[in-house]
């Protein structure tokens, strides 16, 4: 596996406190610490999972069902426990969903390893068996995956809805998936023959007030700025938008230049000249036909007045990132010098309007033609709901993006885990002795997903698992747990769909984490801070890193 290759030599786990721990003892302690985390996460898996209320030292309360958030907020001491948090971070960066599953699977892999270690199997043998089994599991997932067409909007919505169905806001999964899929389709672009959805192009804004049902998609941009001049229009239809990344003002003289003024007339002259310059700039804007002006920097007082007189709506001090979004959404060009502004540089939107949302005024640039940047405005009665909605929408946007990347899905509800476990068990027979034991344990561990989904739905996994196995044995690849009705059903027919990439990443991340923890046989204390590998920044860097990891992994297969 990619990372396990890099750490061929046995890693020494370094802890900050004055402590040390060696050999089997260190191993078992690490396993226990990591498992404690996965035990906490288990009860939140799936649509019937419970939520967690996290309370900080200061008494702040956070209610969530989001795996990554739980892990991030937990106060963890043991380094192996913190490694589990890293698993969650990795999977979140790579595919954006599947956090709980990966941590639960990692915990189960470690639990099974603990039993093997106690029986005298060496951790290195377990690691080898696990890695081979993981490859088989991935191969099986590829085999059973269902291709999707990006034109099949209904299917895309089902994928978003499955991700939302295990969230607190699941009751609104239908309208929200509609918004999410429309947003992804709007910003989709083709790069080197691949469909790319850059999540940076989907702006997510949240405002308290009204209810979650009022969450909406804006085919354009929302700017958090107010129109300052009372005489300016508050709404412009058929907006033609000029975008300027400089100030609309007289350029300030630099320190070296001197201005010799000897009489009051000269001052007056000077002011007149300045006014004339501003007047000319405003005229220039008006002659291009622009009726909206968006500035990154400041706006001269007189310019305000003159723009208002001409019926031009203007906002200033808009962040550069937002200005770029406006350009993307409206098809306009950002210019730095008004002298070169032409009609062709103007962006277009059906409506630009200032609205009062909650207790703030915001400018909506809406109904743009083919906007390559859109916005989702989340509304909700309280901060906790709005924050959890933001996290959930993010996950759902991620899974839709994942399917654009790799156009394959699997049905969920534990069906793929039972099917891969079956394949791994068969494969285990081809391995020798103790490695075979490890591969069988890997297969057993995979079944933790359907087992936990069942338990969380109030079913007994001891009854469900054997039944599921025998149905799969008869060739029903998609038999899984319908957690709402408490029975085994075909998950494909129920349209519970998840991206193949998420399912693969769960196995990759969980195996990596388990292997990493199993390879540690010594904990040594250190007082120096530990240098960490820099995380790649930006969407492109992340994408490259993701590809590199995937390639490394598949080259092992
Ligand atoms: P994760 O953080 O791993 O995504 P979730 O709490 O979102 O954890 O649960 C995901 C699991 O729930 C997946 O195994 C998925 O197949 C399952 N799931 C989602 N919707 C349903 C459903 N309607 N019926 C059964 N299982 C479902
Ligand atoms: Mg999920």
XYZ file of C-alpha atoms and ligand atoms in Angstrom:
585
model
C 0.000 0.000 0.000
C 1.164 3.489 -0.639
C 2.035 4.712 2.817
C 2.923 1.332 4.215
C 5.542 1.067 1.513
C 7.082 4.297 2.595
C 7.287 3.021 6.150
C 8.912 -0.306 5.455
C 11.158 0.113 8.461
C 9.306 -0.289 11.727
C 8.122 3.131 12.771
C 8.767 4.287 16.279
C 5.836 6.187 17.646
C 6.985 9.243 19.461
C 4.893 10.696 22.239
C 5.352 14.027 23.917
C 4.815 13.079 27.534
C 7.532 11.566 29.631
C 6.625 8.009 28.902
C 7.678 4.977 26.983
C 6.111 1.695 26.145
C 7.587 -1.261 24.280
C 6.860 -4.467 22.427
C 3.617 -6.354 22.637
C 2.422 -4.108 25.407
C 2.874 -0.993 23.284
C 1.098 -2.702 20.427
C -1.883 -3.777 22.466
C -2.157 -0.372 24.129
C -2.142 1.391 20.775
C -4.761 -0.993 19.439
C -6.961 -0.375 22.446
C -6.657 3.400 22.182
C -7.547 3.353 18.481
C -10.431 0.967 19.070
C -11.846 3.186 21.763
C -12.314 5.862 19.098
C -14.022 3.557 16.657
C -16.341 2.323 19.419
C -17.496 5.886 19.997
C -18.107 6.388 16.284
C -19.972 3.125 15.704
C -23.302 4.219 17.090
C -23.464 7.116 14.616
C -23.105 5.012 11.450
C -25.910 5.049 8.937
C -29.339 6.668 8.702
C -30.374 5.187 12.035
C -27.154 6.234 13.750
C -27.310 8.488 16.773
C -25.960 12.024 16.946
C -23.213 13.156 19.260
C -23.335 16.136 21.538
C -19.853 17.499 22.020
C -19.224 19.848 24.908
C -16.082 21.963 25.098
C -14.250 23.050 28.256
C -15.999 26.373 27.909
C -19.398 24.750 27.805
C -20.022 25.307 24.088
C -22.226 22.608 22.662
C -21.982 21.089 19.210
C -24.434 18.505 17.958
C -23.314 16.498 14.968
C -23.511 13.247 13.110
C -20.503 14.065 10.996
C -17.605 11.694 11.636
C -14.849 14.124 10.900
C -16.327 16.822 13.102
C -16.635 14.408 16.009
C -13.040 13.339 15.706
C -11.768 16.850 15.243
C -13.455 18.075 18.371
C -12.559 15.147 20.631
C -9.762 15.727 23.083
C -7.451 12.828 22.312
C -4.257 12.009 24.145
C -2.961 8.691 22.888
C -0.977 8.973 19.625
C -2.680 5.916 18.149
C -6.038 7.547 18.784
C -4.798 10.619 16.993
C -3.800 8.449 14.054
C -7.471 7.590 13.705
C -8.180 11.285 13.364
C -5.654 11.366 10.547
C -7.566 8.585 8.791
C -10.651 10.731 8.954
C -8.776 13.742 7.621
C -7.325 11.785 4.719
C -10.643 10.375 3.626
C -12.265 13.762 3.982
C -9.647 15.360 1.751
C -9.779 12.596 -0.818
C -13.475 11.892 -1.205
C -15.370 13.915 1.422
C -17.603 11.154 2.799
C -17.194 7.752 4.432
C -15.383 9.019 7.524
C -17.346 7.024 10.063
C -17.127 3.827 8.036
C -13.368 4.109 7.650
C -12.779 4.652 11.355
C -15.163 1.837 12.302
C -13.478 -0.496 9.816
C -9.999 0.464 11.033
C -11.101 -0.251 14.598
C -12.466 -3.640 13.646
C -9.321 -4.551 11.695
C -7.332 -3.744 14.821
C -9.717 -5.715 17.016
C -9.294 -8.802 14.851
C -5.525 -8.236 14.800
C -5.493 -8.136 18.587
C -7.078 -11.589 18.694
C -4.503 -12.901 16.216
C -1.590 -11.390 18.142
C -2.875 -13.068 21.293
C -2.912 -16.358 19.392
C 0.738 -15.796 18.554
C 0.519 -14.468 15.000
C 3.250 -11.927 14.360
C 2.016 -8.410 13.453
C 4.176 -8.422 10.315
C 2.267 -11.469 9.048
C -1.041 -9.803 9.859
C 0.070 -6.717 7.936
C 0.923 -8.812 4.861
C -2.357 -10.705 5.026
C -4.328 -7.480 5.460
C -2.638 -5.778 2.535
C -3.296 -8.687 0.188
C -6.891 -8.900 1.367
C -7.373 -5.157 0.833
C -6.220 -5.467 -2.757
C -8.694 -8.281 -3.322
C -11.466 -6.216 -1.762
C -10.713 -3.270 -4.050
C -10.618 -5.508 -7.073
C -14.020 -6.920 -6.113
C -15.523 -3.463 -5.700
C -14.317 -2.516 -9.181
C -15.896 -5.674 -10.530
C -19.343 -5.133 -9.057
C -19.461 -1.336 -9.582
C -22.296 0.103 -11.669
C -21.434 2.706 -14.344
C -23.440 5.945 -14.203
C -24.196 8.478 -16.844
C -23.752 12.083 -15.788
C -26.861 12.828 -17.808
C -28.902 10.704 -15.446
C -29.882 13.507 -13.080
C -32.160 11.267 -11.024
C -29.335 8.907 -10.243
C -27.048 11.779 -9.262
C -29.740 13.021 -6.904
C -30.002 9.579 -5.322
C -26.255 9.619 -4.659
C -26.499 13.010 -2.926
C -29.608 11.827 -1.052
C -27.850 8.706 0.260
C -25.103 10.865 1.698
C -27.685 13.180 3.277
C -29.815 10.333 4.604
C -27.417 9.656 7.461
C -27.407 13.282 8.594
C -29.502 15.196 11.089
C -31.096 17.106 8.207
C -32.109 13.892 6.378
C -35.788 14.868 6.252
C -34.883 17.492 3.658
C -32.722 15.233 1.536
C -34.901 15.540 -1.561
C -34.960 19.329 -1.999
C -31.351 19.576 -0.890
C -30.125 16.934 -3.349
C -31.883 18.847 -6.091
C -29.944 21.984 -5.131
C -26.659 20.096 -4.789
C -26.881 18.332 -8.144
C -27.914 21.538 -9.943
C -24.978 23.354 -8.353
C -22.517 20.661 -9.431
C -23.884 20.558 -12.968
C -23.632 24.351 -13.281
C -19.977 24.557 -12.318
C -18.842 21.384 -14.065
C -16.059 21.943 -16.549
C -14.060 19.696 -18.815
C -10.324 19.588 -18.278
C -8.266 17.271 -20.487
C -11.342 15.214 -21.296
C -12.274 14.777 -17.631
C -15.307 16.178 -15.864
C -14.186 18.358 -13.028
C -16.352 19.895 -10.334
C -14.300 22.341 -8.312
C -15.991 22.854 -4.962
C -14.440 26.319 -4.765
C -16.926 27.302 -7.460
C -19.843 26.513 -5.186
C -20.101 29.235 -2.607
C -21.871 28.163 0.561
C -23.286 31.024 2.626
C -25.313 30.626 5.782
C -27.633 33.051 7.476
C -29.819 32.611 10.525
C -33.527 33.073 10.032
C -36.485 31.339 8.387
C -36.001 27.557 8.214
C -33.909 24.957 6.426
C -36.660 24.577 3.824
C -35.798 28.072 2.606
C -32.262 27.007 1.675
C -31.831 27.965 -1.958
C -29.551 27.830 -4.956
C -28.482 31.143 -6.430
C -27.319 30.828 -10.013
C -24.756 33.502 -9.418
C -23.017 35.041 -6.443
C -23.926 36.544 -3.088
C -21.845 39.489 -1.933
C -21.769 40.432 1.713
C -21.742 44.174 1.050
C -24.223 46.961 1.255
C -25.017 49.592 -1.338
C -23.868 52.752 0.402
C -25.475 55.633 -1.443
C -29.188 56.087 -0.742
C -29.870 57.363 -4.243
C -28.471 54.277 -5.957
C -30.962 51.702 -7.240
C -31.539 48.689 -4.971
C -32.484 46.447 -7.869
C -31.201 46.382 -11.419
C -32.681 44.098 -14.057
C -30.723 42.945 -17.100
C -27.609 43.947 -15.220
C -24.439 44.776 -17.097
C -21.653 44.533 -14.607
C -18.261 46.255 -14.633
C -15.613 44.622 -12.445
C -12.678 46.700 -11.252
C -9.867 45.429 -9.055
C -8.587 48.929 -8.298
C -10.113 51.931 -6.572
C -12.238 54.430 -8.409
C -10.435 57.440 -7.027
C -7.796 60.035 -7.801
C -4.426 58.362 -7.616
C -2.715 59.581 -4.498
C 0.458 61.563 -5.086
C 3.541 59.792 -3.833
C 5.647 61.252 -1.063
C 8.290 62.793 -3.272
C 6.059 64.914 -5.420
C 5.369 68.456 -4.306
C 2.444 70.611 -5.041
C 3.027 74.351 -4.893
C -0.171 76.193 -4.130
C 0.006 79.956 -3.702
C -3.568 81.170 -3.869
C -7.129 80.069 -3.026
C -7.925 80.065 -6.762
C -5.269 77.470 -7.304
C -6.850 75.203 -4.693
C -10.196 75.580 -6.384
C -8.637 74.806 -9.739
C -6.993 71.788 -8.353
C -10.225 70.437 -6.899
C -12.017 71.126 -10.161
C -9.412 69.156 -12.028
C -9.799 66.228 -9.650
C -13.569 66.346 -10.024
C -13.186 66.379 -13.779
C -11.088 63.211 -13.643
C -13.716 61.431 -11.526
C -16.457 62.703 -13.817
C -14.626 61.354 -16.825
C -14.188 57.923 -15.241
C -17.868 57.702 -14.343
C -18.833 58.798 -17.846
C -16.561 56.136 -19.248
C -18.366 53.467 -17.227
C -21.764 54.776 -18.296
C -20.876 54.857 -21.983
C -20.072 51.133 -21.994
C -23.670 50.561 -20.894
C -22.746 49.255 -17.434
C -25.437 49.661 -14.797
C -23.632 47.833 -11.964
C -20.092 48.457 -10.720
C -18.238 46.118 -8.397
C -14.976 47.338 -6.939
C -12.287 45.538 -5.060
C -11.102 48.756 -3.464
C -12.460 52.127 -2.516
C -14.833 54.492 -4.224
C -14.469 58.248 -4.281
C -17.300 60.178 -2.549
C -18.054 62.251 -5.623
C -18.049 59.106 -7.771
C -20.776 57.684 -5.535
C -22.933 60.672 -6.195
C -22.252 60.738 -9.933
C -22.842 56.984 -10.297
C -26.114 57.316 -8.398
C -27.145 60.142 -10.688
C -26.640 57.851 -13.670
C -28.613 55.049 -12.020
C -25.563 52.821 -11.584
C -25.521 50.497 -8.582
C -22.092 50.203 -6.943
C -20.483 48.268 -4.105
C -16.911 48.614 -2.933
C -14.286 46.683 -0.960
C -15.350 43.346 -2.355
C -12.779 40.597 -1.729
C -10.741 39.548 -4.719
C -11.934 35.933 -4.454
C -15.542 37.091 -4.589
C -14.796 39.417 -7.492
C -13.379 36.431 -9.359
C -16.511 34.448 -8.609
C -18.641 37.269 -10.023
C -16.521 37.223 -13.167
C -16.969 33.448 -13.460
C -20.688 33.624 -12.857
C -21.448 36.544 -15.150
C -18.884 36.033 -17.879
C -17.335 39.445 -17.206
C -13.662 40.377 -17.163
C -11.951 41.945 -14.203
C -10.105 45.065 -15.315
C -7.553 47.243 -13.551
C -7.822 50.348 -15.665
C -11.131 51.962 -16.542
C -9.626 53.528 -19.677
C -9.608 50.152 -21.398
C -13.111 49.094 -20.263
C -15.347 48.101 -23.161
C -18.822 46.633 -23.397
C -17.268 43.217 -23.986
C -15.763 43.228 -20.495
C -19.136 43.536 -18.805
C -20.692 40.588 -17.058
C -24.375 39.820 -17.324
C -27.027 38.863 -14.795
C -30.820 39.002 -15.070
C -31.054 40.583 -11.642
C -28.752 42.329 -9.207
C -30.555 43.120 -6.001
C -29.894 44.015 -2.397
C -31.935 41.946 0.037
C -32.129 41.867 3.787
C -31.325 38.355 4.937
C -31.515 37.798 8.670
C -29.996 40.929 10.121
C -27.684 41.761 7.227
C -28.031 43.275 3.802
C -26.580 41.209 0.980
C -26.214 41.786 -2.723
C -27.526 38.990 -4.946
C -26.175 38.657 -8.462
C -28.665 36.244 -9.836
C -29.927 34.347 -12.860
C -26.670 34.459 -14.714
C -26.484 32.646 -18.027
C -24.340 29.491 -17.739
C -22.791 30.556 -14.455
C -19.500 28.829 -13.684
C -19.812 29.856 -10.087
C -22.967 29.430 -8.008
C -24.031 29.895 -4.414
C -26.063 27.919 -1.904
C -27.692 30.066 0.752
C -28.429 28.000 3.849
C -31.154 29.285 6.141
C -32.159 27.879 9.503
C -33.622 28.791 12.825
C -30.505 28.318 14.907
C -26.760 28.238 14.536
C -26.387 24.539 15.273
C -28.820 23.531 12.574
C -27.249 25.866 10.040
C -23.719 24.641 10.847
C -24.680 20.968 10.629
C -26.483 21.682 7.349
C -23.314 23.244 5.993
C -21.260 20.159 6.902
C -23.845 17.805 5.441
C -24.194 19.769 2.214
C -20.421 19.744 1.902
C -20.350 15.928 2.130
C -23.126 15.581 -0.417
C -21.406 17.997 -2.805
C -18.271 15.890 -2.415
C -19.967 12.621 -3.366
C -21.487 14.190 -6.455
C -18.064 15.563 -7.363
C -16.575 12.083 -6.788
C -18.999 10.558 -9.277
C -18.059 13.168 -11.860
C -14.452 12.132 -11.370
C -15.040 8.409 -11.577
C -18.387 7.561 -13.063
C -19.083 4.447 -11.070
C -21.255 3.743 -8.077
C -22.176 0.910 -5.754
C -25.356 0.331 -3.790
C -24.944 0.699 0.000
C -26.613 -0.667 3.100
C -23.728 -3.067 3.738
C -24.204 -4.945 0.440
C -20.740 -4.198 -0.990
C -19.071 -5.134 2.294
C -20.765 -8.545 2.374
C -19.852 -9.137 -1.261
C -16.200 -8.126 -0.800
C -15.945 -10.186 2.395
C -17.157 -13.191 0.421
C -14.527 -12.659 -2.260
C -11.768 -12.120 0.293
C -12.681 -15.334 2.136
C -12.387 -17.288 -1.095
C -9.102 -15.586 -1.900
C -7.776 -16.374 1.597
C -7.773 -20.065 0.682
C -4.968 -19.357 -1.765
C -2.741 -17.971 1.016
C -0.510 -19.904 3.360
C -0.975 -20.580 7.052
C -1.112 -17.530 9.222
C -1.509 -15.069 6.350
C -4.668 -16.939 5.517
C -5.906 -16.354 9.061
C -5.220 -12.638 8.650
C -7.086 -12.461 5.333
C -10.088 -14.246 6.848
C -10.001 -11.768 9.732
C -9.979 -8.952 7.183
C -13.104 -10.417 5.581
C -14.793 -10.707 8.972
C -13.851 -7.109 9.751
C -15.481 -5.837 6.534
C -18.798 -7.137 7.809
C -18.682 -4.633 10.654
C -20.444 -2.178 8.306
C -23.648 -4.212 7.723
C -23.456 -5.432 11.333
C -23.320 -1.904 12.728
C -25.980 -0.580 10.346
C -28.258 -3.380 11.599
C -27.480 -2.876 15.281
C -28.094 0.858 14.965
C -31.460 0.094 13.408
C -32.344 -2.086 16.378
C -31.777 -5.362 14.557
C -29.672 -8.244 15.758
C -26.609 -8.640 13.579
C -26.239 -12.252 14.709
C -29.448 -13.030 12.786
C -28.881 -10.665 9.883
C -25.289 -11.496 8.878
C -25.695 -15.246 8.183
C -28.838 -14.515 6.207
C -27.092 -11.832 4.185
C -24.162 -14.151 3.492
C -26.381 -16.907 2.198
C -28.369 -14.546 -0.047
C -25.125 -13.220 -1.511
C -23.947 -16.783 -2.021
C -26.981 -17.200 -4.300
C -25.736 -14.349 -6.452
C -27.680 -11.398 -5.072
C -24.837 -8.915 -5.094
C -26.839 -5.951 -3.781
C -28.674 -7.562 -0.863
C -28.234 -5.238 2.110
C -29.971 -3.900 5.199
C -32.980 -1.660 4.711
C -32.557 0.115 8.011
C -35.918 1.835 7.819
C -37.975 -1.297 7.466
C -35.614 -3.552 9.345
C -35.248 -6.176 6.672
C -32.890 -7.445 4.002
C -33.560 -5.966 0.590
C -31.952 -5.222 -2.736
C -30.176 -1.906 -2.201
C -29.882 -1.230 -5.909
C -33.649 -1.474 -6.243
C -33.967 0.867 -3.239
C -31.607 3.286 -5.003
C -29.270 3.699 -2.048
C -26.239 4.718 -4.091
C -22.711 5.705 -3.141
C -19.636 6.548 -5.223
C -17.291 3.646 -5.884
C -14.419 5.968 -4.991
C -15.780 6.486 -1.463
C -16.095 2.749 -0.883
C -12.584 2.165 -2.189
C -11.147 4.974 -0.095
C -12.762 3.569 3.065
C -10.835 0.329 2.548
C -7.603 2.088 1.610
C -7.671 4.494 4.550
C -8.790 1.945 7.126
C -6.147 -0.585 6.048
C -3.442 2.075 6.057
C -4.360 3.153 9.559
C -4.540 -0.384 10.925
C -1.245 -1.312 9.297
C 0.445 1.794 10.608
C -0.673 1.100 14.156
C 0.245 -2.591 13.898
C 3.759 -1.720 12.803
C 4.430 0.356 15.880
C 6.182 -1.580 18.574
C 7.699 1.178 20.575
C 6.556 4.443 22.037
C 9.314 6.819 23.013
C 8.856 10.181 24.618
C 10.262 13.313 23.060
C 10.373 16.912 24.121
C 10.979 18.356 20.712
C 8.049 19.209 18.496
C 7.517 16.643 15.744
C 7.809 17.931 12.181
C 4.815 17.060 10.103
C 4.577 16.648 6.377
C 2.951 19.736 4.860
C -0.547 19.189 3.586
C -0.929 20.211 -0.051
C -2.756 23.480 -0.409
C -5.477 24.310 -2.887
C -7.793 22.126 -4.886
C -5.267 21.358 -7.634
C -2.521 20.281 -5.242
C -4.995 18.045 -3.427
C -6.109 16.530 -6.698
C -2.506 15.765 -7.691
C -1.777 14.214 -4.332
C -4.924 12.107 -4.602
C -3.942 10.807 -8.028
C -0.456 10.019 -6.873
C -1.779 7.982 -3.957
C -4.295 6.167 -6.114
C -1.572 5.310 -8.634
C 0.748 4.065 -5.938
C -2.018 1.928 -4.583
C -3.197 0.453 -7.853
C 0.361 -0.290 -8.936
C 0.398 -2.752 -6.057
C -2.601 -4.627 -7.430
P -19.946 7.705 6.763
O -19.338 8.781 7.584
O -19.087 6.493 6.695
O -20.437 8.157 5.444
P -22.713 7.504 7.491
O -23.253 7.735 8.852
O -22.950 8.536 6.466
O -21.185 7.217 7.634
O -23.308 6.111 6.981
C -22.963 5.560 5.757
C -23.540 4.191 5.635
O -24.965 4.232 5.675
C -23.176 3.546 4.306
O -22.753 2.226 4.501
C -24.483 3.601 3.536
O -24.595 2.558 2.589
C -25.489 3.448 4.627
N -26.804 3.944 4.213
C -27.139 5.164 3.780
N -28.464 5.221 3.469
C -28.980 4.009 3.731
C -30.283 3.420 3.632
N -31.314 4.128 3.207
N -30.417 2.137 3.997
C -29.371 1.431 4.437
N -28.135 1.923 4.561
C -27.923 3.179 4.212
Mg -21.878 9.603 5.005
